[in-house]
Coordinates of C-alpha atoms in Angstrom, one line a residue:
X1 CA 0.0 0.0 0.0
X2 CA 1.6 3.2 -1.2
X3 CA 0.8 6.7 0.1
X4 CA 0.4 9.4 -2.4
X5 CA 0.0 13.1 -1.5
X6 CA -3.3 14.9 -2.3
X7 CA -1.9 17.4 -4.8
X8 CA -0.8 15.0 -7.6
X9 CA -3.9 12.9 -7.3
X10 CA -6.0 16.1 -7.4
X11 CA -4.3 17.3 -10.6
X12 CA -4.5 13.9 -12.2
X13 CA -8.2 13.6 -11.6
X14 CA -8.9 17.0 -13.0
X15 CA -6.8 16.3 -16.1
X16 CA -8.5 13.0 -16.8
X17 CA -12.0 14.5 -16.4
X18 CA -11.2 17.5 -18.6
X19 CA -9.9 15.0 -21.3
X20 CA -13.3 13.5 -21.5
X21 CA -15.0 16.8 -21.8
X22 CA -15.8 17.9 -18.3
X23 CA -15.2 21.7 -17.7
X24 CA -12.3 22.4 -15.5
X25 CA -14.3 24.0 -12.7
X26 CA -16.6 20.9 -12.6
X27 CA -13.6 18.6 -12.8
X28 CA -12.1 20.3 -9.8
X29 CA -15.4 19.9 -7.8
X30 CA -15.5 16.1 -8.6
X31 CA -11.8 15.7 -7.8
X32 CA -12.1 17.5 -4.5
X33 CA -15.2 15.5 -3.4
X34 CA -13.6 12.1 -4.3
X35 CA -10.3 12.8 -2.6
X36 CA -11.9 14.3 0.5
X37 CA -13.5 10.9 0.9
X38 CA -10.1 9.2 0.6
X39 CA -8.6 11.6 3.0
X40 CA -11.3 10.8 5.5
X41 CA -10.8 7.0 5.1
X42 CA -14.0 6.5 3.1
X43 CA -12.2 4.8 0.2
X44 CA -15.4 3.3 -1.2
X45 CA -16.5 6.8 -2.3
X46 CA -13.0 8.0 -3.3
X47 CA -10.8 8.1 -6.3
X48 CA -11.7 4.4 -7.0
X49 CA -14.9 5.8 -8.5
X50 CA -13.1 7.8 -11.2
X51 CA -12.9 5.0 -13.8
X52 CA -16.6 4.4 -13.4
X53 CA -17.4 8.1 -14.0
X54 CA -15.1 8.2 -17.0
X55 CA -16.6 5.1 -18.5
X56 CA -20.1 6.5 -18.0
X57 CA -19.2 9.8 -19.8
X58 CA -17.5 7.9 -22.7
X59 CA -20.5 5.6 -23.1
X60 CA -22.8 8.7 -23.1
X61 CA -24.6 7.6 -19.9
X62 CA -23.4 10.8 -18.1
X63 CA -23.5 14.3 -19.5
X64 CA -20.1 16.0 -19.0
X65 CA -21.6 19.5 -19.7
X66 CA -25.1 19.5 -18.3
X67 CA -27.5 22.4 -18.6
X68 CA -28.8 22.3 -15.0
X69 CA -32.2 23.8 -14.5
X70 CA -33.4 25.4 -11.3
X71 CA -37.0 26.2 -10.2
X72 CA -37.5 28.2 -7.0
X73 CA -40.8 28.4 -5.1
X74 CA -40.3 30.1 -1.7
X75 CA -37.9 28.0 0.3
X76 CA -38.3 25.0 -2.0
X77 CA -35.9 24.5 -4.8
X78 CA -36.2 22.0 -7.6
X79 CA -33.1 21.1 -9.6
X80 CA -33.0 19.1 -12.8
X81 CA -29.4 17.9 -13.2
X82 CA -29.6 17.1 -16.9
X83 CA -27.8 13.8 -16.2
X84 CA -24.7 15.6 -15.0
X85 CA -22.0 14.3 -12.7
X86 CA -23.6 14.0 -9.2
X87 CA -21.1 16.2 -7.5
X88 CA -21.6 19.0 -10.0
X89 CA -25.4 18.8 -9.8
X90 CA -25.3 18.7 -6.0
X91 CA -22.9 21.6 -5.8
X92 CA -25.4 23.8 -7.5
X93 CA -28.4 22.4 -5.5
X94 CA -26.6 23.0 -2.2
X95 CA -25.5 26.5 -3.2
X96 CA -29.0 27.5 -4.1
X97 CA -30.3 26.1 -0.8
X98 CA -27.7 27.9 1.2
X99 CA -28.7 31.2 -0.4
X100 CA -32.3 30.5 0.2
X101 CA -31.9 29.4 3.8
X102 CA -30.0 32.6 4.7
X103 CA -33.1 34.5 3.8
X104 CA -35.9 32.2 5.0
X105 CA -34.2 30.2 7.8
X106 CA -35.0 26.8 6.2
X107 CA -34.7 25.6 2.6
X108 CA -35.2 22.3 0.8
X109 CA -33.5 21.3 -2.5
X110 CA -34.9 18.4 -4.4
X111 CA -32.8 17.0 -7.3
X112 CA -33.7 14.8 -10.2
X113 CA -31.8 13.5 -13.2
X114 CA -28.5 13.3 -11.4
X115 CA -25.9 10.6 -10.8
X116 CA -23.8 9.1 -7.9
X117 CA -22.7 12.2 -5.9
X118 CA -20.1 10.6 -3.6
X119 CA -20.1 10.9 0.1
X120 CA -23.1 12.8 1.5
X121 CA -20.9 14.1 4.3
X122 CA -19.1 16.3 1.7
X123 CA -22.2 18.5 1.3
X124 CA -22.9 18.6 5.0
X125 CA -19.3 19.9 5.6
X126 CA -19.8 22.6 3.0
X127 CA -23.1 23.7 4.5
X128 CA -21.7 23.6 8.0
X129 CA -18.9 26.0 7.0
X130 CA -21.7 28.4 6.1
X131 CA -23.4 28.1 9.5
X132 CA -26.0 25.7 8.3
X133 CA -27.4 22.5 9.7
X134 CA -28.0 20.0 6.9
X135 CA -29.7 16.7 6.3
X136 CA -28.5 15.2 3.0
X137 CA -30.0 12.2 1.3
X138 CA -29.7 10.3 -2.0
X139 CA -31.3 7.2 -3.5
X140 CA -29.3 4.7 -5.5
X141 CA -29.8 1.6 -7.7
X142 CA -31.6 -1.2 -6.0
X143 CA -29.3 -2.7 -3.4
X144 CA -31.3 -3.8 -0.3
X145 CA -34.6 -5.8 0.0
X146 CA -37.6 -4.5 1.8
X147 CA -38.2 -6.1 5.1
X148 CA -39.2 -9.7 4.5
X149 CA -38.0 -9.7 0.9
X150 CA -35.1 -11.5 -0.7
X151 CA -34.7 -9.4 -3.8
X152 CA -33.1 -5.9 -3.9
X153 CA -35.6 -3.1 -4.5
X154 CA -34.6 -0.1 -2.3
X155 CA -31.3 1.7 -2.7
X156 CA -28.7 1.5 0.0
X157 CA -29.8 5.1 0.4
X158 CA -27.4 7.0 2.6
X159 CA -28.4 9.9 4.9
X160 CA -26.1 12.4 6.5
X161 CA -26.5 15.1 9.1
X162 CA -24.1 18.1 9.5
X163 CA -23.8 20.6 12.3
X164 CA -21.5 23.7 12.1
X165 CA -18.1 23.7 13.8
X166 CA -17.4 25.7 16.9
X167 CA -14.3 27.7 17.6
X168 CA -13.0 24.7 19.6
X169 CA -14.2 21.7 17.5
X170 CA -14.7 20.6 13.9
X171 CA -18.2 20.0 12.6
X172 CA -20.3 17.1 13.9
X173 CA -21.0 14.9 10.9
X174 CA -23.2 11.8 10.8
X175 CA -23.0 9.9 7.6
X176 CA -24.5 6.4 7.2
X177 CA -26.0 4.0 4.7
X178 CA -29.5 2.5 5.2
X179 CA -27.7 -0.9 4.7
X180 CA -25.4 -2.7 7.1
X181 CA -22.6 -1.5 5.0
X182 CA -22.3 0.8 2.0
X183 CA -22.6 -1.1 -1.3
X184 CA -19.4 0.6 -2.4
X185 CA -17.5 -1.4 0.2
X186 CA -18.9 -4.7 -1.2
X187 CA -17.8 -3.5 -4.7
X188 CA -14.3 -2.7 -3.4
X189 CA -14.1 -6.2 -1.8
X190 CA -15.1 -7.7 -5.1
X191 CA -12.5 -5.7 -7.0
X192 CA -9.8 -6.8 -4.5
X193 CA -10.9 -10.4 -4.5
X194 CA -11.6 -10.3 -0.7
X195 CA -14.4 -12.0 1.2
X196 CA -17.0 -9.9 3.1
X197 CA -18.2 -10.5 6.6
X198 CA -21.2 -12.8 7.1
X199 CA -24.3 -10.7 7.8
X200 CA -23.5 -8.0 5.2
X201 CA -25.4 -9.5 2.3
X202 CA -27.5 -12.3 0.8
X203 CA -27.1 -14.0 -2.6
X204 CA -29.8 -14.4 -5.3
X205 CA -31.5 -17.2 -3.4
X206 CA -31.7 -15.2 -0.2
X207 CA -28.9 -17.0 1.6
X208 CA -26.2 -15.2 3.5
X209 CA -22.9 -15.0 1.7
X210 CA -19.3 -13.9 2.2
X211 CA -18.7 -13.8 -1.6
X212 CA -18.9 -10.1 -2.7
X213 CA -19.7 -11.0 -6.3
X214 CA -22.6 -13.2 -5.1
X215 CA -23.6 -10.3 -2.9
X216 CA -23.7 -7.8 -5.8
X217 CA -26.0 -10.2 -7.7
X218 CA -28.1 -10.6 -4.5
X219 CA -28.7 -7.8 -2.0
X220 CA -27.0 -6.0 0.8
X221 CA -29.0 -6.2 4.1
X222 CA -30.6 -3.2 5.7
X223 CA -29.1 -2.3 9.1
X224 CA -31.4 -3.1 12.0
X225 CA -33.7 -5.3 9.9
X226 CA -37.1 -3.6 9.4
X227 CA -35.8 -0.3 10.9
X228 CA -33.1 0.1 8.2
X229 CA -35.6 -0.9 5.5
X230 CA -38.1 1.7 6.8
X231 CA -35.4 4.4 6.7
X232 CA -34.4 3.5 3.2
X233 CA -38.1 3.7 2.2
X234 CA -38.4 7.2 3.6
X235 CA -35.2 8.3 1.8
X236 CA -36.4 6.7 -1.4
X237 CA -39.7 8.7 -1.2
X238 CA -37.9 12.0 -0.5
X239 CA -35.0 11.6 -2.9
X240 CA -36.8 9.7 -5.7
X241 CA -40.5 10.0 -5.7
X242 CA -40.9 13.6 -4.5
X243 CA -38.0 15.0 -6.4
X244 CA -39.3 13.6 -9.7
X245 CA -36.2 11.3 -10.1
X246 CA -36.4 7.5 -10.6
X247 CA -37.1 5.3 -7.6
X248 CA -36.8 1.7 -6.5
X249 CA -35.8 -0.6 -9.4
X250 CA -36.2 2.2 -11.9
X251 CA -32.9 3.8 -10.7
X252 CA -30.2 2.6 -13.2
X253 CA -26.6 1.7 -12.3
X254 CA -24.0 4.1 -13.7
X255 CA -21.6 1.1 -14.2
X256 CA -23.4 -0.5 -17.1
X257 CA -26.6 -0.5 -19.1
X258 CA -27.6 1.9 -21.8
X259 CA -29.7 4.5 -20.0
X260 CA -29.1 7.3 -17.6
X261 CA -29.3 6.6 -13.9
X262 CA -31.8 9.4 -12.9
X263 CA -30.6 9.4 -9.3
X264 CA -32.4 11.8 -6.9
X265 CA -31.0 13.8 -4.0
X266 CA -32.8 15.7 -1.2
X267 CA -31.1 18.4 0.9
X268 CA -32.7 20.1 3.9
X269 CA -30.9 23.2 5.3
X270 CA -31.5 25.1 8.5
X271 CA -29.7 28.4 9.1
X272 CA -28.5 28.3 12.8
X273 CA -28.6 32.1 13.0
X274 CA -32.4 32.0 12.7
X275 CA -32.5 29.9 15.9
X276 CA -29.8 31.4 18.0
X277 CA -26.7 33.6 17.7
X278 CA -23.4 31.9 16.9
X279 CA -21.9 32.5 20.3
X280 CA -24.8 30.7 22.0
X281 CA -24.6 27.9 19.5
X282 CA -20.9 27.4 20.1
X283 CA -21.4 27.4 23.9
X284 CA -24.2 24.9 23.8
X285 CA -22.6 22.6 21.2
X286 CA -19.3 22.6 23.1
X287 CA -21.2 21.8 26.4
X288 CA -23.1 19.0 24.7
X289 CA -20.0 17.4 23.2
X290 CA -18.0 17.7 26.4
X291 CA -20.7 16.1 28.5
X292 CA -21.2 13.3 26.0
X293 CA -17.4 12.6 25.9
X294 CA -17.3 12.5 29.7
X295 CA -19.7 9.5 30.0
X296 CA -17.9 6.6 31.8
X297 CA -16.3 4.2 29.4
X298 CA -17.1 0.5 28.8
X299 CA -14.2 -2.0 29.3
X300 CA -11.8 -1.8 26.4
X301 CA -12.8 1.7 25.3
X302 CA -10.2 4.4 25.6
X303 CA -12.2 7.5 24.5
X304 CA -15.7 8.5 23.3
X305 CA -15.6 10.1 19.9
X306 CA -18.5 12.3 18.6
X307 CA -19.7 11.6 15.1
X308 CA -17.2 12.9 12.5
X309 CA -14.3 13.4 15.0
X310 CA -12.3 10.4 13.9
X311 CA -13.1 11.2 10.3
X312 CA -11.6 14.7 10.9
X313 CA -8.5 13.3 12.6
X314 CA -7.9 10.9 9.7
X315 CA -8.3 13.8 7.3
X316 CA -5.7 15.8 9.1
X317 CA -3.3 12.9 9.3
X318 CA -3.6 11.9 5.6
X319 CA -3.2 15.5 4.5
X320 CA 0.3 15.2 6.0
X321 CA 1.2 11.6 5.2
X322 CA -0.7 11.0 2.0
X323 CA -3.6 8.9 0.8
X324 CA -3.1 5.1 0.9
X325 CA -3.5 3.7 -2.6
X326 CA -3.5 0.0 -3.2
X327 CA -1.3 -1.5 -5.9
X328 CA -4.4 -2.6 -7.8
X329 CA -5.9 0.9 -7.8
X330 CA -2.6 2.4 -8.7
X331 CA -2.5 0.1 -11.8
X332 CA -6.1 0.9 -12.7
X333 CA -5.5 4.7 -12.4
X334 CA -2.4 4.4 -14.5
X335 CA -4.3 2.5 -17.3
X336 CA -7.0 5.1 -17.1
X337 CA -4.5 7.9 -17.4
X338 CA -2.8 6.2 -20.4
X339 CA -6.2 5.7 -22.0
X340 CA -6.9 9.5 -21.6
X341 CA -3.4 10.5 -22.7
X342 CA -2.6 12.0 -19.3
X343 CA 1.0 12.0 -17.9
X344 CA 1.1 9.8 -14.7
X345 CA 4.8 9.2 -14.0
X346 CA 4.2 9.6 -10.2
X347 CA 1.8 6.6 -10.4
X348 CA 4.4 4.4 -12.1
X349 CA 7.0 5.4 -9.5
X350 CA 4.6 4.6 -6.7
X351 CA 3.8 1.2 -8.3
X352 CA 7.5 0.4 -8.7
X353 CA 8.2 1.4 -5.1
X354 CA 5.3 -0.8 -3.9
X355 CA 6.5 -3.9 -5.7
X356 CA 10.1 -3.8 -4.3

């Protein structure tokens, strides 16, 4: 496992995306979102997704230059992403909602005709920096069965919550899938040829499996049984049905097939300043976190971390030491760069160092 610093990977991603027709500003947005996930240790939503995005663009299943349409009605914003890259569409949807929430206190942005938009936490962090509480949701291709079913129908449908940082602490970020594990982790295990833990997924016949390839043909299980299935259902209705996007089995995978994915997103923003001044927010949030972290520990635990705290520590550590890139991913990125006629000597040097 080689560590590569952020900057060369950031530049490489931008160059590859611009080679396939993505405007530079949009390429920078996608690159930043993917690599932020890698820096935070969420590799399933990081640069490993780049080959899938490029293939989708080249096969004309993703529009590299979308004409995003926005309709505003009070604090409600409807965004038609014109089949653009999910990060690009979500950037505009969140920007519109931030502007609206500053005026009204609360804003909702419902998005249709989008694609995979990476880690939901990325948008929560951006909103948190603007003094906003955010709830971010997205649907996805069928990945988990409804409670009692053995065939995937609902997406693994993540939901994230973001709360602004205080002067003492980074933002509190909750980011979780409706499934036991994000489907991207199963995809990553399949790519690496590694087994998955029992209890993550079932195969096509409804039996539990540790084979990630069988799991991808079957279904990932919802967390908490019927509770996770219910949460995925609610997210599907908000992100898919109410937004005007596809829902359930109608959401297409961006890694194959001939039609656009029509993924939907749903963002809810609350301007903290409409509830209390920032000093009061900081004082109360710091008190809340300090009291939570002072709860007596169970045997074996060394510290209580609030949601997003370890993610932030990992981000700071990897900004200094570099992002771990497996030999397999290094080779895949090198092939992609060659295919797009982009210089990638640093990947070849990293691969050579990793094989010594």
